[in-house]
Amino acid sequence: MKVTMKDIATEAKVSVATVSHVINGTKKISEEKYNSIMQIIEKYNYIPNSTAKNLRQMKTKTAGLVVSSFPDSFVTEMINGVEARARDAGYNLFLVNTNEDKKYEEETINLLYSKMVDGIILSPTSTDIGYLERFVHNGFPMVLVNRQDYNMKSIPRVTGDNYQTGYDATKHLLQHGHQKIGFIYAVRHVTTTDDRIRGYKDALKEANIPFNESYLEAGYATVNGGINAIQSLIKRESDITALFIQNDLMTIGSISMLRELNIKIPEDIAIIGFGDFASAPIIEPPVTNIVLPPETIGKTAFDVLLNKINNPNYEKNIELPPTLITRKSCGC
Amino acid sequence: MKVTMKDIATEAKVSVATVSHVINGTKKISEEKYNSIMQIIEKYNYIPNSTAKNLRQMKTKTAGLVVSSFPDSFVTEMINGVEARARDAGYNLFLVNTNEDKKYEEETINLLYSKMVDGIILSPTSTDIGYLERFVHNGFPMVLVNRQDYNMKSIPRVTGDNYQTGYDATKHLLQHGHQKIGFIYAVRHVTTTDDRIRGYKDALKEANIPFNESYLEAGYATVNGGINAIQSLIKRESDITALFIQNDLMTIGSISMLRELNIKIPEDIAIIGFGDFASAPIIEPPVTNIVLPPETIGKTAFDVLLNKINNPNYEKNIELPPTLITRKSCGC
DNA sequence: ATACATCGGTTAAACGATTAACCTAAAGGA
DNA sequence: TCCTTTAGGTTAATCGTTTAACCGATGTAT
């Protein structure tokens, strides 16, 4: 049914080796045979089977991108960055969303490995990724993106500087007189959150303000997650005067709930969100965000992976600095 | 270096066939050998090479998802839907963004085909996809998603009802007295746009209002694209009283530009956008959108593909109806 | 005249699994 | 006792390529 190289060879009355050489330009072939083979290839629309090629050559020009959540705009743009670079490099990308499911993440890595991807870019679900050790040990190219794990020093990482992100946002609010600053996040025990919390704490400490665990609030990374987080946080800590929210959808949900509660932004509560989502400038009030460059992170991650693939000894960690985009919602 | 089935077999003093049977449960193996083999597998963290398996079995449990643009929220959610179903079915997904590049689209299809994906979900860049004929002819499972091509009857499609979308949105504006309705879109000659324009035209005709080509405006599917579109449209047709905008980012850009021009929404210009993006309810005024369900479209597309993979004769086209989510921006 | 490249191919062994067909020994049935 | 199953494995072909090694003929330098 499906036409193979052998079919082409038979019809052209040459060996499959010759056909292969014609296709790959690996050996000089007489013009006569070259033309005849090419013509037959055209005639049948023959497309070589890469799986066979990959098996033989032990590489696939394929990479895996494993993210832990999805319709968050930061992750989307990051994916876009990885995809863009992959395309330029002639790589195909397996995209998998683990949905913060650690077990599924491990299965996925195994599966992608078994599919012989040349490497994997992973945004891990937890900091408990010791299971990657054996892949590292095998020389399997991986890079951590966005999130990382401080124990796995052996895997290159490309992230934003989340500590600085937490520090800068908090400092900015402190400078404008806020002392009771709520912190709304989606997932704990990932470095994106934990590092920002460290930055938050250090900024507080510098200002001699005691850290209050009760000002932290968790929620799902969705609009409703933001709504619920506000409800429970405000009920518990009604004297909060500022919020630092770690995700665009939660920020949107929070704003909507604050309005419903008749709490004015920024007069009653100032807000700093995370990530420069498209609608931020046109929301009333326009939303101040601290941002890390997701597309650059994605692109860089792929570049690093490519380097790691081509040179197993490549070692480089990249941490990109945050930028504060000041608008009205933080009251300055 | 890398441990293969042969290594396991050698160490267990059995044939590779036995190891394979143990792994796949394809034959009864004595408990003694079973345990010994399993133990060796564990010891070496042996992961079977799927590429070899795929080659032998001529299937990969892998599908391609080829979209034409990206950080648009509609596409993102659609991808999410496909990904979710793929995961449930134990499939991996190649994600490729063609960036509206038709030639690259064709190359991509070829490449994915050569990588032996079991099928492809495609959101084509144009309606000129005759090149797919040979794949169809080969019995290669494909489904068109979101966009389609009326000439390729042989490929199942899962889309929104874009004609109805254009019709309903226009009708709604007409019913509220608007006669000069601008139409901002990103790409022409794709059915999403063309069908909506047909619906727009038909609604106008029904109301005995002549169609004015000059009310249509193209732009890039970005915030800036929306900004530019408004500038050029308003300069050209200053008497427009309503807008129907085909994309979330362009809607956001448009709103921002209209504000800058001091044009009030909805008093001076009413707006209906497309797609229920997260921030729509909290923008001032909250944005009325006509929506098609992107995640459902994505999920359904994968379901159809799976059916097509398992039964080559499967034929089904699915068209999902739009819903109008009325908020303040259209003035009702 | 001798040795040596070069040209244009071919042969056959990989790559790492799966799986139909075969084999042997022991058990079961009549 | 003899024939047939069955249980538990093995052999070897196969999937569709790539590629090192080989080969014969022709040209070229010494």
XYZ file of C-alpha atoms (C1' of nucleotides) in Angstrom:
724
model
C 0.000 0.000 0.000
C 2.298 2.695 1.255
C 5.222 3.207 -1.069
C 8.662 2.618 0.381
C 12.182 3.160 -0.758
C 12.309 -0.405 -1.933
C 9.424 0.228 -4.322
C 11.252 3.198 -5.753
C 14.443 1.193 -6.089
C 12.705 -1.694 -7.804
C 10.990 0.531 -10.313
C 14.210 2.412 -11.011
C 16.137 -0.854 -11.230
C 18.729 0.229 -8.711
C 19.492 -0.715 -5.123
C 17.824 0.994 -2.195
C 21.227 2.342 -1.246
C 21.317 4.327 -4.454
C 17.901 5.784 -3.783
C 18.980 6.727 -0.290
C 22.090 8.397 -1.659
C 20.057 10.344 -4.147
C 17.705 11.556 -1.458
C 20.376 12.497 1.008
C 23.104 13.549 -1.385
C 25.507 11.244 0.414
C 27.200 9.989 -2.729
C 27.646 11.124 -6.285
C 25.126 9.475 -8.566
C 25.108 9.683 -12.366
C 22.759 12.277 -13.736
C 20.877 9.654 -15.647
C 20.026 7.554 -12.620
C 19.498 10.614 -10.508
C 16.835 11.936 -12.828
C 15.139 8.622 -13.277
C 14.957 8.075 -9.521
C 13.743 11.580 -8.836
C 11.031 11.202 -11.386
C 9.762 8.033 -9.810
C 9.828 9.670 -6.388
C 7.705 12.507 -7.729
C 5.374 10.146 -9.499
C 4.511 8.324 -6.320
C 4.799 11.325 -4.007
C 7.207 9.221 -2.054
C 7.952 10.531 1.417
C 10.725 8.684 3.305
C 9.799 7.144 6.592
C 11.535 9.160 9.283
C 10.851 6.593 11.933
C 13.126 4.136 10.181
C 15.698 6.840 9.634
C 15.501 7.912 13.239
C 15.927 4.386 14.463
C 18.995 3.929 12.358
C 20.528 7.276 13.186
C 19.469 7.317 16.789
C 18.152 10.846 16.651
C 14.816 12.323 15.747
C 15.013 16.099 15.421
C 12.210 16.114 17.910
C 12.018 17.638 21.353
C 9.526 17.450 24.179
C 8.000 20.438 25.910
C 6.348 19.470 29.159
C 4.433 22.205 30.927
C 2.448 21.946 34.109
C -0.551 24.128 33.350
C -1.978 25.739 30.340
C -4.300 28.554 29.419
C -2.315 30.937 31.568
C -0.987 33.620 29.218
C 2.541 33.375 30.565
C 2.785 29.690 29.754
C 1.162 30.225 26.375
C 3.708 32.806 25.353
C 6.500 30.665 26.660
C 5.287 27.763 24.546
C 5.131 30.107 21.618
C 8.760 31.060 22.162
C 9.925 27.468 22.327
C 7.892 26.580 19.270
C 9.342 29.458 17.270
C 12.907 28.427 17.930
C 12.162 24.767 17.402
C 10.727 25.609 14.020
C 13.813 27.593 13.065
C 16.007 24.684 14.031
C 13.928 22.186 12.076
C 12.695 20.451 15.182
C 9.243 19.164 15.934
C 7.818 19.593 19.366
C 5.829 17.227 21.517
C 3.656 19.374 23.747
C 2.370 17.849 26.943
C 0.440 19.486 29.741
C 0.822 17.608 32.998
C -1.867 19.606 34.750
C 0.264 19.677 37.894
C 0.060 15.898 38.123
C 3.431 14.687 39.255
C 2.916 11.046 38.460
C 1.759 11.890 34.982
C 4.806 14.086 34.571
C 7.073 11.156 35.271
C 5.163 8.906 32.901
C 5.408 11.579 30.263
C 9.143 11.923 30.561
C 9.462 8.176 30.239
C 7.199 8.093 27.232
C 8.972 10.915 25.453
C 12.300 9.329 26.227
C 11.074 6.079 24.765
C 9.957 7.954 21.683
C 13.548 8.981 21.355
C 13.141 12.728 21.521
C 16.533 14.384 21.325
C 15.810 16.305 24.485
C 13.164 17.651 26.804
C 12.250 21.068 28.139
C 10.449 20.651 31.412
C 8.543 22.962 33.659
C 8.245 20.617 36.622
C 5.200 20.158 38.800
C 7.221 20.013 41.980
C 10.726 20.448 43.269
C 10.810 16.740 43.862
C 12.319 15.644 40.599
C 14.970 13.255 41.755
C 13.582 10.725 39.345
C 15.278 12.691 36.589
C 18.652 11.662 37.944
C 18.848 8.532 35.864
C 18.131 10.454 32.688
C 20.831 12.944 33.498
C 23.114 10.069 34.279
C 22.328 8.606 30.877
C 23.372 11.850 29.240
C 19.865 12.634 28.145
C 19.600 16.356 27.307
C 17.098 18.232 29.417
C 16.514 21.781 30.481
C 14.264 23.123 33.165
C 12.215 26.118 32.236
C 10.441 28.671 34.342
C 10.341 26.456 37.392
C 13.365 24.621 38.635
C 14.735 22.527 41.468
C 17.708 23.636 43.485
C 18.816 20.100 44.168
C 19.193 19.099 40.547
C 22.222 21.194 39.820
C 23.059 19.001 36.874
C 20.208 20.189 34.658
C 20.542 23.583 32.988
C 17.731 25.965 33.803
C 16.226 28.975 32.105
C 13.979 30.952 34.367
C 12.923 34.378 35.430
C 14.445 35.802 38.563
C 11.520 35.046 40.792
C 13.186 36.107 43.987
C 13.755 39.556 42.550
C 10.216 39.551 41.215
C 8.812 39.017 44.689
C 11.241 41.451 46.206
C 10.664 44.260 43.713
C 6.885 44.034 43.756
C 6.786 44.009 47.536
C 9.317 46.787 47.851
C 7.296 48.924 45.480
C 4.186 48.479 47.595
C 6.127 49.125 50.804
C 7.528 52.330 49.394
C 4.006 53.516 48.860
C 3.142 52.943 52.477
C 1.565 49.533 52.397
C 2.365 47.213 55.274
C -0.321 44.565 55.055
C 0.265 42.962 51.740
C -1.682 39.919 50.636
C -0.005 37.381 48.396
C -2.172 35.249 46.140
C -0.596 32.295 44.421
C -1.652 29.141 42.658
C 0.818 26.414 43.498
C 3.229 26.104 46.388
C 6.445 24.121 46.380
C 7.488 25.260 42.973
C 10.299 27.740 42.724
C 8.258 30.345 40.869
C 6.072 30.711 43.942
C 8.586 29.895 46.644
C 11.223 32.277 45.332
C 8.736 35.086 45.060
C 7.652 34.417 48.611
C 11.289 34.584 49.711
C 11.639 37.911 47.940
C 8.418 39.093 49.552
C 9.652 38.068 52.979
C 13.058 39.661 52.559
C 11.541 42.943 51.435
C 9.310 42.897 54.510
C 12.193 42.074 56.792
C 14.215 44.948 55.384
C 11.332 47.234 56.270
C 11.084 45.675 59.727
C 7.630 44.373 59.092
C 6.888 40.933 60.495
C 5.862 38.268 58.032
C 2.318 37.008 58.475
C 1.642 33.586 57.007
C -2.026 34.355 57.037
C -1.567 36.974 54.324
C -0.774 34.205 51.860
C -3.678 32.709 49.982
C -3.742 29.801 47.551
C -6.182 29.217 44.752
C -6.591 27.681 41.339
C -4.934 29.491 38.471
C -8.255 30.505 36.939
C -10.625 33.452 37.071
C -12.736 31.626 39.619
C -9.636 30.759 41.545
C -9.003 34.477 41.906
C -12.566 35.129 42.974
C -12.449 32.477 45.660
C -9.048 33.544 46.859
C -10.241 37.111 47.422
C -13.327 35.970 49.266
C -11.447 33.838 51.698
C -8.504 36.191 52.109
C -10.625 39.268 52.718
C -12.830 37.456 55.156
C -9.783 36.367 57.123
C -7.645 39.486 56.854
C -9.898 42.446 56.263
C -7.206 44.991 56.954
C -5.071 44.162 53.964
C -4.283 47.231 51.849
C -2.398 45.702 48.955
C -2.243 42.514 46.930
C 0.403 40.799 44.901
C -1.196 38.231 42.587
C 0.848 35.641 40.729
C -1.206 34.946 37.655
C -3.212 36.825 35.037
C -6.445 34.883 35.348
C -6.409 35.126 39.126
C -5.764 38.843 38.848
C -8.799 39.232 36.642
C -10.914 37.181 39.010
C -9.640 39.162 41.968
C -10.462 42.501 40.415
C -13.917 41.334 39.557
C -14.550 40.116 43.113
C -13.131 43.246 44.710
C -15.526 45.316 42.653
C -18.383 43.175 43.759
C -17.362 43.705 47.366
C -17.212 47.424 46.680
C -13.572 47.563 47.543
C -11.919 50.296 45.489
C -8.711 49.758 43.590
C -6.250 51.245 44.364
C -7.752 53.396 47.143
C -8.799 50.537 49.419
C -6.554 47.877 48.009
C -3.613 48.345 45.672
C -2.829 45.593 43.222
C 0.262 44.332 41.507
C -0.268 41.447 39.154
C 2.144 39.219 37.362
C 2.764 39.026 33.647
C 1.881 41.620 31.078
C -1.365 40.162 29.784
C -2.989 41.978 26.882
C -5.941 43.493 28.685
C -3.969 44.933 31.607
C -3.745 48.462 30.162
C -7.457 48.774 29.457
C -8.862 47.412 32.676
C -10.143 50.089 35.038
C -7.864 50.894 36.724
C -5.090 49.748 34.410
C -3.202 46.955 36.102
C 0.339 47.354 37.350
C 2.241 44.178 36.670
C 5.645 42.867 37.366
C 6.717 40.889 34.362
C 9.214 38.332 33.254
C 9.654 37.802 29.521
C 7.887 34.506 28.738
C 8.683 34.377 25.059
C 12.354 35.082 25.665
C 12.408 32.443 28.356
C 10.916 29.965 25.912
C 13.289 30.853 23.118
C 16.306 30.755 25.375
C 15.258 27.421 26.800
C 15.201 25.898 23.366
C 18.558 27.442 22.500
C 20.050 25.960 25.625
C 18.523 22.583 24.866
C 19.962 22.669 21.382
C 23.385 23.457 22.767
C 23.047 20.650 25.256
C 22.059 18.247 22.493
C 25.039 19.180 20.379
C 27.456 19.341 23.260
C 26.727 17.112 26.244
C 29.094 19.117 28.406
C 27.242 22.356 27.872
C 26.405 23.928 31.192
C 24.613 27.206 31.529
C 21.918 28.573 33.776
C 20.050 31.649 32.730
C 17.963 33.849 34.956
C 16.146 36.792 33.428
C 15.357 39.896 35.477
C 11.838 41.209 36.081
C 10.461 44.573 35.024
C 7.797 46.506 36.825
C 5.198 48.017 34.539
C 3.572 50.705 36.597
C -0.054 51.553 35.935
C -2.874 52.793 38.117
C -3.839 49.700 40.078
C -1.015 50.061 42.559
C -1.877 53.670 43.266
C 1.259 55.375 42.071
C 25.654 2.684 26.344
C 21.913 2.795 26.250
C 20.419 -0.453 27.478
C 18.293 -2.360 25.007
C 16.068 -5.362 25.154
C 18.958 -7.477 24.020
C 20.990 -6.476 27.067
C 18.135 -7.460 29.325
C 17.759 -10.761 27.523
C 21.427 -11.556 27.718
C 21.634 -10.850 31.414
C 18.490 -12.866 32.080
C 19.776 -15.665 29.869
C 16.623 -15.697 27.773
C 15.759 -14.617 24.247
C 14.628 -11.104 23.422
C 11.268 -12.562 22.494
C 10.749 -13.655 26.063
C 11.580 -10.212 27.358
C 9.165 -8.709 24.897
C 6.463 -11.107 25.987
C 7.037 -10.252 29.595
C 6.782 -6.562 28.874
C 3.701 -6.786 26.726
C 1.996 -9.731 28.380
C 1.662 -11.378 24.988
C 2.488 -14.841 26.211
C 2.478 -16.752 29.460
C 5.903 -16.779 31.034
C 6.936 -18.780 34.108
C 6.894 -16.823 37.305
C 10.529 -17.532 37.856
C 11.674 -16.022 34.565
C 9.114 -13.264 34.816
C 10.509 -12.111 38.119
C 14.083 -12.397 37.084
C 13.451 -10.388 33.928
C 11.439 -7.754 35.726
C 14.157 -7.351 38.268
C 16.778 -6.758 35.627
C 14.502 -4.276 33.901
C 14.173 -2.370 37.155
C 17.852 -2.586 37.852
C 18.746 -0.884 34.601
C 15.685 1.357 34.447
C 15.139 -0.121 31.055
C 12.657 1.800 28.892
C 11.712 0.107 25.615
C 12.427 2.034 22.470
C 9.084 3.065 21.017
C 10.595 4.060 17.723
C 11.495 0.478 17.015
C 8.111 -0.673 18.190
C 6.372 1.936 16.079
C 8.304 0.964 13.014
C 7.395 -2.643 13.447
C 3.757 -2.000 14.262
C 3.319 0.832 11.828
C 1.603 3.067 14.310
C 2.839 5.549 16.842
C 0.068 6.655 19.184
C 1.035 10.114 18.119
C -0.982 12.814 16.395
C -0.162 16.163 14.863
C -1.918 19.408 15.697
C -1.165 22.088 13.165
C -2.518 25.534 13.926
C -2.047 28.694 11.941
C -1.579 31.264 14.662
C -0.984 31.219 18.333
C -1.323 33.435 21.332
C -4.920 34.135 20.443
C -7.012 32.862 23.371
C -9.392 30.973 21.127
C -6.617 28.928 19.590
C -4.998 28.384 22.961
C -8.143 26.929 24.435
C -8.679 24.823 21.378
C -5.189 23.395 21.727
C -5.932 22.735 25.339
C -9.019 20.770 24.362
C -7.157 18.656 21.854
C -4.350 18.058 24.296
C -6.725 16.959 27.032
C -8.378 14.344 24.866
C -5.092 13.180 23.435
C -3.808 12.619 26.927
C -6.862 10.590 27.872
C -6.380 8.430 24.810
C -2.699 7.875 25.525
C -1.599 9.881 22.507
C 1.230 12.325 22.240
C 0.773 15.486 20.292
C 3.074 17.265 17.896
C 2.175 20.929 18.060
C 3.136 23.104 15.126
C 2.276 26.735 14.499
C 2.450 27.587 10.811
C 2.124 31.299 11.418
C -0.192 31.582 8.413
C 2.629 30.412 6.164
C 1.099 28.137 3.586
C 4.307 26.667 2.280
C 5.455 25.836 5.766
C 2.110 24.236 6.410
C 2.635 21.859 3.527
C 6.156 21.034 4.637
C 4.846 20.377 8.116
C 2.201 17.958 6.951
C 4.839 16.104 4.979
C 7.191 16.008 7.920
C 4.564 14.785 10.347
C 3.437 12.191 7.851
C 7.007 11.006 7.497
C 7.252 10.788 11.270
C 4.373 8.366 11.020
C 1.858 10.210 13.141
C -1.373 8.258 13.217
C -3.284 11.317 12.094
C -3.332 15.087 11.879
C -5.653 17.811 13.068
C -5.205 20.831 10.865
C -6.405 24.387 11.034
C -5.393 25.396 7.520
C -3.830 28.684 6.517
C -5.899 28.972 3.378
C -8.778 27.311 1.586
C -6.294 26.163 -0.988
C -5.448 22.781 0.428
C -5.689 20.598 -2.640
C -2.248 19.271 -1.789
C -3.918 17.224 0.920
C -5.646 15.137 -1.725
C -2.849 12.618 -1.964
C -2.858 12.067 1.773
C -6.592 11.520 1.759
C -6.122 9.189 -1.152
C -3.582 7.271 0.875
C -6.107 6.827 3.642
C -4.171 9.057 5.992
C -6.480 10.184 8.821
C -6.947 13.920 9.032
C -9.497 16.309 10.388
C -9.890 19.998 9.766
C -10.547 22.086 12.802
C -11.937 25.564 13.188
C -11.156 26.527 9.620
C -12.057 24.327 6.715
C -12.216 24.148 2.932
C -15.467 23.559 1.120
C -13.770 21.805 -1.741
C -12.187 19.081 0.350
C -15.367 17.256 1.167
C -13.386 14.147 1.933
C -11.856 15.404 5.163
C -14.033 15.500 8.280
C -14.292 18.918 9.866
C -15.058 20.189 13.320
C -15.786 23.886 13.387
C -17.952 26.558 14.831
C -20.869 27.766 12.787
C -19.191 30.885 11.551
C -21.945 31.886 9.196
C -24.371 31.958 12.096
C -21.806 33.769 14.179
C -21.588 36.580 11.643
C -25.311 36.597 11.134
C -26.262 36.655 14.811
C -23.802 39.336 15.795
C -24.858 41.570 12.927
C -28.526 40.957 13.508
C -28.128 41.887 17.146
C -26.557 45.194 16.219
C -29.174 45.848 13.548
C -31.944 45.224 16.026
C -30.511 47.934 18.184
C -30.647 50.409 15.360
C -27.146 50.210 13.950
C -26.834 50.417 10.206
C -23.187 51.252 9.671
C -21.360 48.318 11.112
C -17.624 47.976 10.817
C -16.126 44.510 10.558
C -12.546 43.991 11.724
C -10.841 40.745 10.872
C -7.355 39.321 10.748
C -7.109 36.946 7.817
C -9.249 36.695 4.702
C -9.774 33.611 2.595
C -10.219 31.349 5.527
C -13.683 30.096 6.291
C -13.773 31.507 9.790
C -13.621 34.994 8.330
C -15.384 34.398 5.036
C -18.344 32.635 6.591
C -18.784 35.354 9.157
C -18.712 37.930 6.386
C -21.379 35.968 4.541
C -23.502 35.961 7.673
C -22.868 39.669 8.109
C -23.913 40.347 4.520
C -27.030 38.233 4.725
C -28.162 39.921 7.902
C -27.683 43.296 6.211
C -29.552 42.182 3.114
C -32.454 40.986 5.222
C -32.624 44.449 6.710
C -32.373 46.019 3.263
C -29.116 47.698 4.063
C -26.561 47.741 1.275
C -23.245 46.087 1.920
C -20.285 48.434 1.958
C -16.917 46.792 1.339
C -15.239 49.785 2.873
C -16.627 48.880 6.289
C -14.352 45.857 6.340
C -10.925 46.313 7.807
C -8.025 43.891 8.032
C -5.247 43.837 10.582
C -2.860 41.607 12.424
C -4.339 39.460 15.146
C -2.585 41.382 17.902
C -3.322 44.301 20.188
C -1.448 46.609 17.844
C -3.295 45.128 14.925
C -6.514 46.263 16.578
C -5.124 49.712 17.238
C -4.067 50.164 13.629
C -7.302 48.772 12.277
C -9.335 51.299 14.265
C -7.155 54.175 13.157
C -7.491 53.407 9.496
C -11.142 52.388 9.638
C -12.286 55.440 11.571
C -10.321 57.758 9.352
C -11.989 56.242 6.298
C -15.502 55.726 7.627
C -16.102 58.131 10.453
C -19.845 57.523 10.560
C -19.618 53.933 11.728
C -21.741 53.308 14.842
C -20.890 49.711 15.605
C -18.051 47.224 15.289
C -17.812 43.497 15.053
C -14.270 42.379 15.841
C -13.077 38.853 15.163
C -10.369 38.337 17.726
C -9.719 39.007 21.397
C -6.413 40.814 21.045
C -7.753 43.056 18.286
C -10.775 43.817 20.438
C -8.534 44.904 23.259
C -6.460 47.032 20.905
C -9.575 48.555 19.393
C -11.038 49.503 22.735
C -7.810 51.091 23.771
C -7.607 53.133 20.558
C -11.236 54.191 20.691
C -10.674 55.546 24.173
C -7.681 57.445 22.994
C -9.776 58.959 20.219
C -12.372 59.853 22.815
C -14.974 57.754 21.126
C -17.372 56.413 23.758
C -18.364 52.777 23.926
C -21.200 52.018 23.436
C -22.673 55.494 23.018
C -20.643 56.455 19.945
C -19.649 53.008 18.820
C -21.093 49.722 19.976
C -18.813 46.705 20.037
C -19.292 43.005 19.699
C -16.135 40.975 19.999
C -15.448 37.340 19.376
C -14.569 34.697 21.916
C -15.143 34.839 25.640
C -11.713 35.919 26.776
C -11.149 36.139 30.507
C -10.981 39.900 30.888
C -14.132 40.683 28.873
C -16.403 41.012 31.940
C -14.154 43.437 33.772
C -13.247 45.777 30.958
C -15.139 49.081 31.080
C -17.634 48.669 29.545
C -17.807 44.894 29.825
C -17.434 43.440 26.364
C -20.271 41.714 24.570
C -18.922 38.733 22.709
C -20.259 36.156 20.397
C -18.574 32.921 21.246
C -17.909 29.514 19.863
C -16.673 26.875 22.297
C -12.961 26.465 21.547
C -12.248 23.732 24.044
C -15.211 21.673 22.885
C -14.126 22.157 19.303
C -10.666 20.919 20.213
C -11.928 17.935 22.151
C -14.388 16.990 19.472
C -11.738 17.293 16.790
C -9.566 14.789 18.568
C -12.487 12.449 19.107
C -13.271 12.568 15.424
C -9.645 11.955 14.548
C -9.548 8.965 16.834
C -12.646 7.552 15.190
C -11.123 8.146 11.795
C -7.938 6.373 12.857
C -9.814 3.350 14.095
C -12.289 3.287 11.263
C -11.098 4.671 7.926
C -14.664 4.959 6.680
C -15.725 7.236 9.480
C -17.334 10.354 8.085
C -18.744 13.094 10.217
C -18.771 16.861 10.088
C -19.552 18.772 13.206
C -20.532 22.414 13.384
C -21.104 23.965 16.775
C -23.485 26.890 17.203
C -22.488 30.300 18.562
C -23.767 31.956 21.701
C -24.086 35.663 22.233
C -22.888 36.826 25.630
C -24.470 40.195 26.081
C -22.674 42.779 28.167
C -22.506 46.556 28.069
C -20.241 47.213 25.097
C -22.996 46.699 22.544
C -25.305 49.096 24.309
C -28.101 46.785 25.272
C 53.870 -1.704 -17.420
C 52.556 -1.111 -12.678
C 50.322 0.857 -9.052
C 46.869 3.789 -7.468
C 42.778 6.817 -7.372
C 38.323 7.801 -8.645
C 33.714 6.965 -10.160
C 29.305 4.964 -9.654
C 27.384 1.919 -7.883
C 25.959 -2.630 -4.720
C 25.877 -5.665 -0.506
C 24.663 -6.477 3.787
C 24.745 -5.315 8.514
C 22.889 -2.476 11.535
C 18.984 0.288 14.457
C 15.507 -2.140 18.513
C 11.711 -3.822 18.859
C 7.316 -7.449 17.566
C 5.288 -11.719 16.368
C 4.084 -15.808 13.500
C 5.840 -20.175 13.378
C 8.222 -23.603 15.410
C 10.071 -26.622 19.113
C 10.403 -29.665 23.238
C 8.949 -31.729 27.271
C 5.499 -32.815 30.237
C 0.699 -33.606 31.139
C -3.767 -35.445 29.934
C -7.041 -38.486 27.599
C -8.724 -42.802 25.591
C 0.392 -47.481 25.517
C -0.047 -44.021 22.177
C -1.827 -39.730 20.671
C -2.887 -35.006 21.544
C -2.633 -30.713 24.218
C -0.586 -27.386 26.587
C 2.842 -24.701 28.724
C 6.918 -22.160 28.167
C 10.278 -20.700 25.230
C 13.128 -19.817 21.000
C 14.084 -18.685 15.998
C 14.069 -15.723 12.564
C 11.664 -12.602 9.545
C 10.136 -8.039 9.505
C 9.330 -2.845 9.819
C 12.113 1.099 6.287
C 15.936 3.290 6.421
C 21.362 4.404 6.610
C 26.074 3.587 5.792
C 30.593 1.225 6.132
C 32.795 -1.832 3.296
C 33.399 -3.698 -0.962
C 33.782 -4.119 -6.108
C 34.836 -3.650 -11.051
C 35.983 -0.554 -14.524
C 38.264 3.334 -16.055
C 41.622 6.981 -15.825
C 46.295 8.685 -14.321
C 50.751 9.184 -12.559
C 55.237 7.067 -12.302
